[in-house]
Amino acid sequence: MDTLTCHGQQSDGHLVYSREKLLSLQTMGRNGFFHPIPAELRRRRRGCRAGVKVKARLAAKRWKYKPSVPSIVMGNVNCLTNKTDELAALVRTDKTFRECSLLCLSETWLTQNIPDAIVDLPGFTTVRADRECGRSGKSKGGGLALFINNRWCNQGHVTVKEIVRDRDIELLAVGLRPYYIPREFSHAIAVVVYIPPRAHAETACDVIHSTIARLQTQHPDAFIAVSGDFNHVILDSTLPDFHQFVSCPTRKNRTLDLLYANVREAYTATPLPPLGKSDHNLVLLLPQYKAQIQRQSTTKRSFRKWSPEAAEALRDCFECTDWSVLQGAHGEDIEGVTHCTTDYLNFCMDVVVPIKRVRCFPNNKPWITSNVKDILNRKKRAFKEGDRDELKRIQVELKVQLREAKEEYRRKVEQKLQHNNMREVWDGMKTITGCKKKGSITGEGDAGRANQLNLFFNRFDTPAPTTSDGPLHTHTMSITSPNSTTSDCRPPPPPPSTPMDSSTPLPTTITKDQVSRELRRLHTRKAVGPDRVCPRMLKACSAELGEPLQHVFNLNLQLGRVPMLWKTSCLIPVPKKKHPREPGDFRPVALTSHIMKTFERLLLHVLRPQVHLALDPLQFGYQEKVGVEDAILYLLHRAHSHLDRESGAVRIAFFDFSSAFNTIRPLLLRDKLTEMRVDPLLVTWITDYLTERQQYVRLKGCTSDTVVSSTGAPQGTVLSPVLFTLYTSYFQHNSGLCHVQKYSDDTAIVGCIKDGREGEYRSLVEDFVRWCRSNHLQLNSSKTKEMVVDFRRKKPHLLPVSIEGVDVEVVRTYKYLGLQLDDKLDWTANMEALYRKGQSRLYFLRRLGSFNICKKLLQMFYQSVVASVLFYAVVCWGGSSRRRDAGRMDRLVRSAGSVVGTELDSLVTVAERRTLDKLLSILDNTHHPLHDTFTRQRSVFSGRLLSQSSSTNRLKNSFVPLAIRLYNSSQ
């Protein structure tokens, strides 16, 4: 048969093959060429595709030995020599043991007389740290062993880092470079530990801390796992940046065998039967860690390509524009003038500055250049072809190219430092260290979710509730001197020497130079507001835009109105916790117009001189030369002084407001500003600024389709903090036993209880709650806490205070302005928190040091990132800290010094220097609340500060006596 006829072809004919064509097709198929067969003639496969399941099974089998982090079986075996047969049988028959990456065994009872052949396991590499008689603290016991699966890591890539044999601890640290590890890890380090029951815990912790710190300094990118039998020792405070994963009992109902790793959510623990007659259960740690490339998807970014030529073109465009014609057509229509100016600015920017869109990969660094990517592709091709010699050669070339690329990036960062381009220097250092990576801060959802959040953030824009107690006073003012005990409910009159009459001319006109100066101060990398005006354009063209914006600003003031476009806010929900669920788990951050923020800064310079006399002297927020440290120091000094001279107690109530800035009532604030004799034009403008503010919520990928109107000052505006301090300045109290102090919306009422008389304190709390209700400030009773400091042996029963019938919870510790305060005025909890933060920041310093960055940049990074956390508000707790806690902080400082390559200042040195600086600043500031306290201690004859008498070490080591001693010694 010479021809073959195939039916099923189209109607135009049949497909006919000759014998020669069929033979030629067979030959062409061998060479890689195939004849295109029509789709209707192709064979249709039925059922599952052939070989797919087999390939999937083979791939799963291969990846069992390529986990992201090693799978571990760990436990105490109580003599391994008589359990070797059972362990070998488990490795042969149980896939849990056969497929695990590491076997970490403690208390093996192995000695140098026992050869490796006795305890070797098939398919595993053995690393031993045998016990030494008399060194483990037990007649029998000790010894460590680590078995590494050869399918997970080649035995040639196993390195013993350190072996410690001591009476208090036995430690074995092994470096491993497995066949596969995620790109964010350089290699893995397994540390096996055994701590005898009679060991000294602090000595064992010090050995572990020094060993881990040294390994992290040498290998900042390594994955580190610490396992073993810890008995009575816990490493939560020794290794605060490590996480413990064993959650099941290991010996009866106690958990003695633990595993710590420097990665969060790395393992899940499962108990296994003990080995032989050991009284410790084995524990299986299965990997749960996902590589960074799997956790983060590729993102697309859009940005404008700014260049000196584009900025010059914009300046020429705005300089040639006839703004009088553009803005004069709208007259006094403030809405029309604002929209016309904004649209023209955006039009010019869209024409001159193009937009570029790029893709960003989560695991690519700036030093992964195109040359490195080409070598990686060649390495993949060599691996697929099975050419081992070529693969080794390319691997060496890749290692050299990576080293050169990192060196080149390091030189670029150091060159930017020489040119004083500090912003790019910090960007480069944060890229190297991975510090403060900006992820997705917005929540995800659809338009319905956005509308729900929008209504939730606007929940305070409702009429204030009325009470059955009768009308509430709008203004309640309580001002007393520190030595008085009575209060006055009338507003304070201005001093006679500085009368403030409403007819006095005030500087309410904005000049062109003022506008240009504020535009030059804009931050170019801030997000744009709803008007889409870029701050970089405003800063680059500050001279050309000064006159047109001056006209708009002055028109705003003359009419006493704010354009709706400038009052519109785009709310970005920022999660307060890791996994937010409820609307209350988000914090609304408002994006507003940068032109409006510039206008607010100009008006802030006009408003401050007019209201500085009416500000609360105990308002420490947004004031000149005072801050967080001053607020805490004043509270502690009042408490220490009372507890030192009286046998009483100190009760401190910490109040929390619900969205404080959003609850400002414009009409009530208008009346307050009028009583403060603020310029009427400015009062009218502020009232309109706070009313009918439109807002909408933007989530990732969607925006709420409903725009709601609200009142108040949202977060993210310039005037919000100042207006809130003015709104709350009418409630003041400062007597000999009680006072109210504030830091923005963080309010604390401190009552010094003497002989059980707490009437003034309770009355002050009730007055404050009543005043908040009358001014429509909503207190969050669930977050309002009270702390009682009482050192008496027989503490009387104290009745709790209540907020509208709800008792305030009494707590032992409270985080106030970033510091942990406790009811013993002890700083152990605070220093524990600072130690944990310092440990995590030290990791970034080690990564920066691994790049061989110059010493100057390392010192700069240490002072800005590490020391800022370690010594936060050190003037408050530096002199009262315990020696043990101070020693732990100094160990961190020494670890940082080993990375920086120089000796750094210790805790005592930093605390004394900053305490003296704080004292000098208080003496120079006559308005500081503690200024009179120090001036009363000054000697008339010598000018020295007299030491304050104290009967307790608590007061003696507090700020005021310590600062006086340092001041006198420095004179």
mmCIF file of N, CA and C in Angstrom, residues 186-284:
data_model
loop_
_atom_site.group_PDB
_atom_site.id
_atom_site.type_symbol
_atom_site.label_atom_id
_atom_site.label_comp_id
_atom_site.label_asym_id
_atom_site.label_seq_id
_atom_site.Cartn_x
_atom_site.Cartn_y
_atom_site.Cartn_z
ATOM 1 N N SER A 186 22.232 32.771 54.612
ATOM 2 C CA SER A 186 23.507 32.385 54.016
ATOM 3 C C SER A 186 23.794 30.898 54.251
ATOM 4 N N HIS A 187 23.506 30.394 55.439
ATOM 5 C CA HIS A 187 23.653 28.983 55.791
ATOM 6 C C HIS A 187 22.919 28.765 57.105
ATOM 7 N N ALA A 188 23.034 27.578 57.654
ATOM 8 C CA ALA A 188 22.360 27.229 58.907
ATOM 9 C C ALA A 188 23.411 26.886 59.959
ATOM 10 N N ILE A 189 23.096 27.219 61.213
ATOM 11 C CA ILE A 189 23.941 26.901 62.354
ATOM 12 C C ILE A 189 23.090 26.178 63.382
ATOM 13 N N ALA A 190 23.466 24.967 63.724
ATOM 14 C CA ALA A 190 22.765 24.170 64.726
ATOM 15 C C ALA A 190 23.574 24.187 66.015
ATOM 16 N N VAL A 191 22.930 24.569 67.115
ATOM 17 C CA VAL A 191 23.566 24.644 68.428
ATOM 18 C C VAL A 191 22.834 23.674 69.352
ATOM 19 N N VAL A 192 23.574 22.696 69.904
ATOM 20 C CA VAL A 192 23.021 21.715 70.838
ATOM 21 C C VAL A 192 23.560 22.037 72.234
ATOM 22 N N VAL A 193 22.662 22.056 73.219
ATOM 23 C CA VAL A 193 23.010 22.515 74.565
ATOM 24 C C VAL A 193 22.538 21.476 75.574
ATOM 25 N N TYR A 194 23.333 21.280 76.607
ATOM 26 C CA TYR A 194 22.902 20.524 77.779
ATOM 27 C C TYR A 194 23.322 21.284 79.029
ATOM 28 N N ILE A 195 22.343 21.619 79.878
ATOM 29 C CA ILE A 195 22.581 22.327 81.129
ATOM 30 C C ILE A 195 22.224 21.380 82.269
ATOM 31 N N PRO A 196 23.175 20.988 83.109
ATOM 32 C CA PRO A 196 22.884 20.051 84.209
ATOM 33 C C PRO A 196 21.901 20.651 85.208
ATOM 34 N N PRO A 197 21.233 19.807 85.986
ATOM 35 C CA PRO A 197 20.246 20.320 86.954
ATOM 36 C C PRO A 197 20.855 21.231 88.010
ATOM 37 N N ARG A 198 22.111 21.004 88.397
ATOM 38 C CA ARG A 198 22.729 21.793 89.444
ATOM 39 C C ARG A 198 23.566 22.947 88.894
ATOM 40 N N ALA A 199 23.419 23.249 87.640
ATOM 41 C CA ALA A 199 24.226 24.308 87.034
ATOM 42 C C ALA A 199 23.762 25.681 87.501
ATOM 43 N N HIS A 200 24.668 26.630 87.459
ATOM 44 C CA HIS A 200 24.356 28.017 87.784
ATOM 45 C C HIS A 200 23.715 28.650 86.554
ATOM 46 N N ALA A 201 22.485 29.100 86.697
ATOM 47 C CA ALA A 201 21.705 29.537 85.534
ATOM 48 C C ALA A 201 22.311 30.765 84.859
ATOM 49 N N GLU A 202 22.732 31.750 85.644
ATOM 50 C CA GLU A 202 23.259 32.971 85.045
ATOM 51 C C GLU A 202 24.552 32.703 84.277
ATOM 52 N N THR A 203 25.410 31.818 84.809
ATOM 53 C CA THR A 203 26.643 31.486 84.093
ATOM 54 C C THR A 203 26.342 30.791 82.773
ATOM 55 N N ALA A 204 25.386 29.857 82.786
ATOM 56 C CA ALA A 204 25.009 29.167 81.546
ATOM 57 C C ALA A 204 24.427 30.145 80.533
ATOM 58 N N CYS A 205 23.600 31.065 80.995
ATOM 59 C CA CYS A 205 23.010 32.054 80.087
ATOM 60 C C CYS A 205 24.082 32.966 79.493
ATOM 61 N N ASP A 206 25.066 33.326 80.305
ATOM 62 C CA ASP A 206 26.141 34.173 79.789
ATOM 63 C C ASP A 206 26.935 33.460 78.700
ATOM 64 N N VAL A 207 27.199 32.156 78.875
ATOM 65 C CA VAL A 207 27.932 31.411 77.852
ATOM 66 C C VAL A 207 27.124 31.337 76.558
ATOM 67 N N ILE A 208 25.828 31.062 76.694
ATOM 68 C CA ILE A 208 24.988 30.975 75.496
ATOM 69 C C ILE A 208 24.912 32.332 74.812
ATOM 70 N N HIS A 209 24.735 33.400 75.590
ATOM 71 C CA HIS A 209 24.628 34.733 75.001
ATOM 72 C C HIS A 209 25.904 35.122 74.265
ATOM 73 N N SER A 210 27.058 34.899 74.882
ATOM 74 C CA SER A 210 28.316 35.272 74.227
ATOM 75 C C SER A 210 28.559 34.446 72.968
ATOM 76 N N THR A 211 28.220 33.145 73.027
ATOM 77 C CA THR A 211 28.417 32.291 71.851
ATOM 78 C C THR A 211 27.512 32.703 70.703
ATOM 79 N N ILE A 212 26.224 32.904 70.993
ATOM 80 C CA ILE A 212 25.289 33.287 69.938
ATOM 81 C C ILE A 212 25.615 34.669 69.397
ATOM 82 N N ALA A 213 25.999 35.595 70.284
ATOM 83 C CA ALA A 213 26.360 36.942 69.820
ATOM 84 C C ALA A 213 27.566 36.893 68.888
ATOM 85 N N ARG A 214 28.543 36.068 69.211
ATOM 86 C CA ARG A 214 29.724 35.948 68.360
ATOM 87 C C ARG A 214 29.356 35.310 67.017
ATOM 88 N N LEU A 215 28.508 34.296 67.037
ATOM 89 C CA LEU A 215 28.094 33.670 65.776
ATOM 90 C C LEU A 215 27.270 34.629 64.927
ATOM 91 N N GLN A 216 26.390 35.402 65.551
ATOM 92 C CA GLN A 216 25.597 36.360 64.783
ATOM 93 C C GLN A 216 26.456 37.480 64.223
ATOM 94 N N THR A 217 27.498 37.867 64.957
ATOM 95 C CA THR A 217 28.397 38.897 64.437
ATOM 96 C C THR A 217 29.172 38.377 63.228
ATOM 97 N N GLN A 218 29.628 37.133 63.293
ATOM 98 C CA GLN A 218 30.372 36.560 62.176
ATOM 99 C C GLN A 218 29.474 36.198 61.007
ATOM 100 N N HIS A 219 28.245 35.754 61.289
ATOM 101 C CA HIS A 219 27.334 35.295 60.241
ATOM 102 C C HIS A 219 25.956 35.932 60.467
ATOM 103 N N PRO A 220 25.763 37.206 60.121
ATOM 104 C CA PRO A 220 24.488 37.879 60.430
ATOM 105 C C PRO A 220 23.302 37.339 59.650
ATOM 106 N N ASP A 221 23.548 36.667 58.507
ATOM 107 C CA ASP A 221 22.445 36.178 57.682
ATOM 108 C C ASP A 221 22.141 34.700 57.908
ATOM 109 N N ALA A 222 22.751 34.087 58.880
ATOM 110 C CA ALA A 222 22.586 32.648 59.090
ATOM 111 C C ALA A 222 21.294 32.358 59.844
ATOM 112 N N PHE A 223 20.726 31.175 59.547
ATOM 113 C CA PHE A 223 19.608 30.655 60.339
ATOM 114 C C PHE A 223 20.193 29.885 61.511
ATOM 115 N N ILE A 224 19.797 30.215 62.733
ATOM 116 C CA ILE A 224 20.373 29.625 63.936
ATOM 117 C C ILE A 224 19.263 28.948 64.718
ATOM 118 N N ALA A 225 19.493 27.684 65.087
ATOM 119 C CA ALA A 225 18.570 26.913 65.915
ATOM 120 C C ALA A 225 19.329 26.405 67.133
ATOM 121 N N VAL A 226 18.798 26.680 68.325
ATOM 122 C CA VAL A 226 19.410 26.273 69.592
ATOM 123 C C VAL A 226 18.480 25.262 70.235
ATOM 124 N N SER A 227 18.943 24.024 70.426
ATOM 125 C CA SER A 227 18.115 22.961 70.991
ATOM 126 C C SER A 227 18.879 22.254 72.086
ATOM 127 N N GLY A 228 18.131 21.532 72.928
ATOM 128 C CA GLY A 228 18.770 20.749 73.967
ATOM 129 C C GLY A 228 17.943 20.667 75.227
ATOM 130 N N ASP A 229 18.565 20.093 76.261
ATOM 131 C CA ASP A 229 17.932 19.943 77.571
ATOM 132 C C ASP A 229 18.386 21.116 78.438
ATOM 133 N N PHE A 230 17.443 22.032 78.728
ATOM 134 C CA PHE A 230 17.774 23.248 79.465
ATOM 135 C C PHE A 230 17.439 23.130 80.957
ATOM 136 N N ASN A 231 16.707 22.099 81.369
ATOM 137 C CA ASN A 231 16.320 21.906 82.764
ATOM 138 C C ASN A 231 15.630 23.152 83.308
ATOM 139 N N HIS A 232 16.270 23.888 84.243
ATOM 140 C CA HIS A 232 15.615 25.015 84.907
ATOM 141 C C HIS A 232 15.929 26.356 84.256
ATOM 142 N N VAL A 233 16.587 26.376 83.114
ATOM 143 C CA VAL A 233 17.016 27.628 82.465
ATOM 144 C C VAL A 233 16.082 27.948 81.306
ATOM 145 N N ILE A 234 15.700 29.225 81.208
ATOM 146 C CA ILE A 234 14.871 29.718 80.110
ATOM 147 C C ILE A 234 15.604 30.880 79.458
ATOM 148 N N LEU A 235 15.648 30.896 78.132
ATOM 149 C CA LEU A 235 16.432 31.885 77.388
ATOM 150 C C LEU A 235 15.595 33.042 76.864
ATOM 151 N N ASP A 236 14.399 33.261 77.403
ATOM 152 C CA ASP A 236 13.559 34.338 76.888
ATOM 153 C C ASP A 236 14.220 35.704 77.057
ATOM 154 N N SER A 237 14.897 35.918 78.172
ATOM 155 C CA SER A 237 15.563 37.204 78.388
ATOM 156 C C SER A 237 16.985 37.200 77.841
ATOM 157 N N THR A 238 17.628 36.031 77.765
ATOM 158 C CA THR A 238 18.992 35.964 77.230
ATOM 159 C C THR A 238 19.011 36.158 75.722
ATOM 160 N N LEU A 239 18.084 35.536 75.020
ATOM 161 C CA LEU A 239 17.967 35.672 73.558
ATOM 162 C C LEU A 239 16.575 36.205 73.231
ATOM 163 N N PRO A 240 16.333 37.485 73.437
ATOM 164 C CA PRO A 240 14.968 37.999 73.257
ATOM 165 C C PRO A 240 14.490 38.002 71.815
ATOM 166 N N ASP A 241 15.414 38.022 70.837
ATOM 167 C CA ASP A 241 14.986 37.998 69.444
ATOM 168 C C ASP A 241 14.845 36.582 68.898
ATOM 169 N N PHE A 242 15.000 35.551 69.757
ATOM 170 C CA PHE A 242 14.771 34.164 69.362
ATOM 171 C C PHE A 242 13.377 33.748 69.837
ATOM 172 N N HIS A 243 12.837 32.734 69.198
ATOM 173 C CA HIS A 243 11.484 32.272 69.493
ATOM 174 C C HIS A 243 11.530 30.779 69.841
ATOM 175 N N GLN A 244 10.775 30.409 70.874
ATOM 176 C CA GLN A 244 10.756 29.039 71.370
ATOM 177 C C GLN A 244 9.553 28.306 70.780
ATOM 178 N N PHE A 245 9.748 27.027 70.326
ATOM 179 C CA PHE A 245 8.718 26.336 69.562
ATOM 180 C C PHE A 245 8.223 25.046 70.197
ATOM 181 N N VAL A 246 8.866 24.532 71.234
ATOM 182 C CA VAL A 246 8.407 23.294 71.869
ATOM 183 C C VAL A 246 7.275 23.640 72.825
ATOM 184 N N SER A 247 6.084 23.175 72.527
ATOM 185 C CA SER A 247 4.898 23.485 73.330
ATOM 186 C C SER A 247 4.331 22.265 74.044
ATOM 187 N N CYS A 248 4.934 21.092 73.875
ATOM 188 C CA CYS A 248 4.425 19.867 74.493
ATOM 189 C C CYS A 248 5.347 19.436 75.628
ATOM 190 N N PRO A 249 4.829 18.720 76.635
ATOM 191 C CA PRO A 249 5.702 18.227 77.728
ATOM 192 C C PRO A 249 6.727 17.249 77.188
ATOM 193 N N THR A 250 7.927 17.309 77.746
ATOM 194 C CA THR A 250 9.006 16.415 77.328
ATOM 195 C C THR A 250 9.430 15.452 78.424
ATOM 196 N N ARG A 251 9.144 15.786 79.682
ATOM 197 C CA ARG A 251 9.439 14.880 80.789
ATOM 198 C C ARG A 251 8.277 14.954 81.770
ATOM 199 N N LYS A 252 7.441 13.916 81.744
ATOM 200 C CA LYS A 252 6.202 13.889 82.518
ATOM 201 C C LYS A 252 5.349 15.087 82.103
ATOM 202 N N ASN A 253 5.060 16.001 83.034
ATOM 203 C CA ASN A 253 4.240 17.160 82.688
ATOM 204 C C ASN A 253 5.054 18.435 82.574
ATOM 205 N N ARG A 254 6.376 18.318 82.449
ATOM 206 C CA ARG A 254 7.255 19.476 82.355
ATOM 207 C C ARG A 254 7.908 19.525 80.975
ATOM 208 N N THR A 255 8.207 20.738 80.544
ATOM 209 C CA THR A 255 8.877 20.950 79.260
ATOM 210 C C THR A 255 10.301 21.386 79.552
ATOM 211 N N LEU A 256 11.229 20.437 79.465
ATOM 212 C CA LEU A 256 12.628 20.708 79.749
ATOM 213 C C LEU A 256 13.458 20.826 78.486
ATOM 214 N N ASP A 257 13.068 20.123 77.423
ATOM 215 C CA ASP A 257 13.788 20.184 76.153
ATOM 216 C C ASP A 257 13.155 21.273 75.294
ATOM 217 N N LEU A 258 13.951 22.254 74.914
ATOM 218 C CA LEU A 258 13.450 23.431 74.202
ATOM 219 C C LEU A 258 14.219 23.606 72.904
ATOM 220 N N LEU A 259 13.596 24.355 71.999
ATOM 221 C CA LEU A 259 14.262 24.725 70.748
ATOM 222 C C LEU A 259 13.958 26.197 70.460
ATOM 223 N N TYR A 260 15.020 26.986 70.297
ATOM 224 C CA TYR A 260 14.920 28.405 69.966
ATOM 225 C C TYR A 260 15.474 28.616 68.561
ATOM 226 N N ALA A 261 14.844 29.498 67.816
ATOM 227 C CA ALA A 261 15.313 29.852 66.473
ATOM 228 C C ALA A 261 15.135 31.347 66.272
ATOM 229 N N ASN A 262 15.954 31.913 65.403
ATOM 230 C CA ASN A 262 15.920 33.351 65.161
ATOM 231 C C ASN A 262 14.952 33.731 64.061
ATOM 232 N N VAL A 263 13.967 32.867 63.778
ATOM 233 C CA VAL A 263 12.943 33.124 62.768
ATOM 234 C C VAL A 263 11.591 32.870 63.401
ATOM 235 N N ARG A 264 10.675 33.782 63.179
ATOM 236 C CA ARG A 264 9.326 33.629 63.716
ATOM 237 C C ARG A 264 8.533 32.632 62.866
ATOM 238 N N GLU A 265 7.678 31.854 63.537
ATOM 239 C CA GLU A 265 6.789 30.891 62.878
ATOM 240 C C GLU A 265 7.597 29.913 62.020
ATOM 241 N N ALA A 266 8.637 29.340 62.593
ATOM 242 C CA ALA A 266 9.505 28.429 61.844
ATOM 243 C C ALA A 266 9.088 26.979 61.973
ATOM 244 N N TYR A 267 8.554 26.551 63.151
ATOM 245 C CA TYR A 267 8.308 25.130 63.401
ATOM 246 C C TYR A 267 6.964 24.930 64.089
ATOM 247 N N THR A 268 6.516 23.686 63.984
ATOM 248 C CA THR A 268 5.447 23.167 64.834
ATOM 249 C C THR A 268 5.971 21.911 65.510
ATOM 250 N N ALA A 269 5.701 21.762 66.808
ATOM 251 C CA ALA A 269 6.262 20.666 67.601
ATOM 252 C C ALA A 269 5.264 19.530 67.738
ATOM 253 N N THR A 270 5.771 18.289 67.631
ATOM 254 C CA THR A 270 4.965 17.081 67.808
ATOM 255 C C THR A 270 5.735 16.115 68.706
ATOM 256 N N PRO A 271 5.136 15.623 69.777
ATOM 257 C CA PRO A 271 5.861 14.691 70.666
ATOM 258 C C PRO A 271 6.009 13.323 70.016
ATOM 259 N N LEU A 272 7.128 12.662 70.306
ATOM 260 C CA LEU A 272 7.412 11.306 69.844
ATOM 261 C C LEU A 272 7.747 10.438 71.058
ATOM 262 N N PRO A 273 7.603 9.114 70.939
ATOM 263 C CA PRO A 273 7.951 8.235 72.078
ATOM 264 C C PRO A 273 9.422 8.371 72.444
ATOM 265 N N PRO A 274 9.767 8.151 73.709
ATOM 266 C CA PRO A 274 11.174 8.252 74.122
ATOM 267 C C PRO A 274 12.015 7.153 73.496
ATOM 268 N N LEU A 275 13.285 7.394 73.460
ATOM 269 C CA LEU A 275 14.232 6.428 72.917
ATOM 270 C C LEU A 275 14.664 5.493 74.036
ATOM 271 N N GLY A 276 14.334 4.219 73.917
ATOM 272 C CA GLY A 276 14.664 3.245 74.951
ATOM 273 C C GLY A 276 13.902 3.536 76.232
ATOM 274 N N LYS A 277 14.600 3.482 77.361
ATOM 275 C CA LYS A 277 13.997 3.737 78.659
ATOM 276 C C LYS A 277 14.289 5.159 79.153
ATOM 277 N N SER A 278 14.572 6.029 78.249
ATOM 278 C CA SER A 278 14.823 7.422 78.630
ATOM 279 C C SER A 278 13.544 8.049 79.192
ATOM 280 N N ASP A 279 13.691 8.903 80.198
ATOM 281 C CA ASP A 279 12.531 9.554 80.799
ATOM 282 C C ASP A 279 12.161 10.850 80.084
ATOM 283 N N HIS A 280 12.811 11.145 78.954
ATOM 284 C CA HIS A 280 12.496 12.323 78.139
ATOM 285 C C HIS A 280 11.878 11.860 76.826
ATOM 286 N N ASN A 281 10.779 12.495 76.439
ATOM 287 C CA ASN A 281 10.195 12.224 75.133
ATOM 288 C C ASN A 281 11.015 12.910 74.054
ATOM 289 N N LEU A 282 11.035 12.311 72.879
ATOM 290 C CA LEU A 282 11.602 12.986 71.718
ATOM 291 C C LEU A 282 10.579 13.976 71.160
ATOM 292 N N VAL A 283 11.083 14.970 70.456
ATOM 293 C CA VAL A 283 10.218 16.007 69.891
ATOM 294 C C VAL A 283 10.578 16.159 68.421
ATOM 295 N N LEU A 284 9.546 16.160 67.566
ATOM 296 C CA LEU A 284 9.716 16.375 66.130
ATOM 297 C C LEU A 284 9.347 17.817 65.809
#
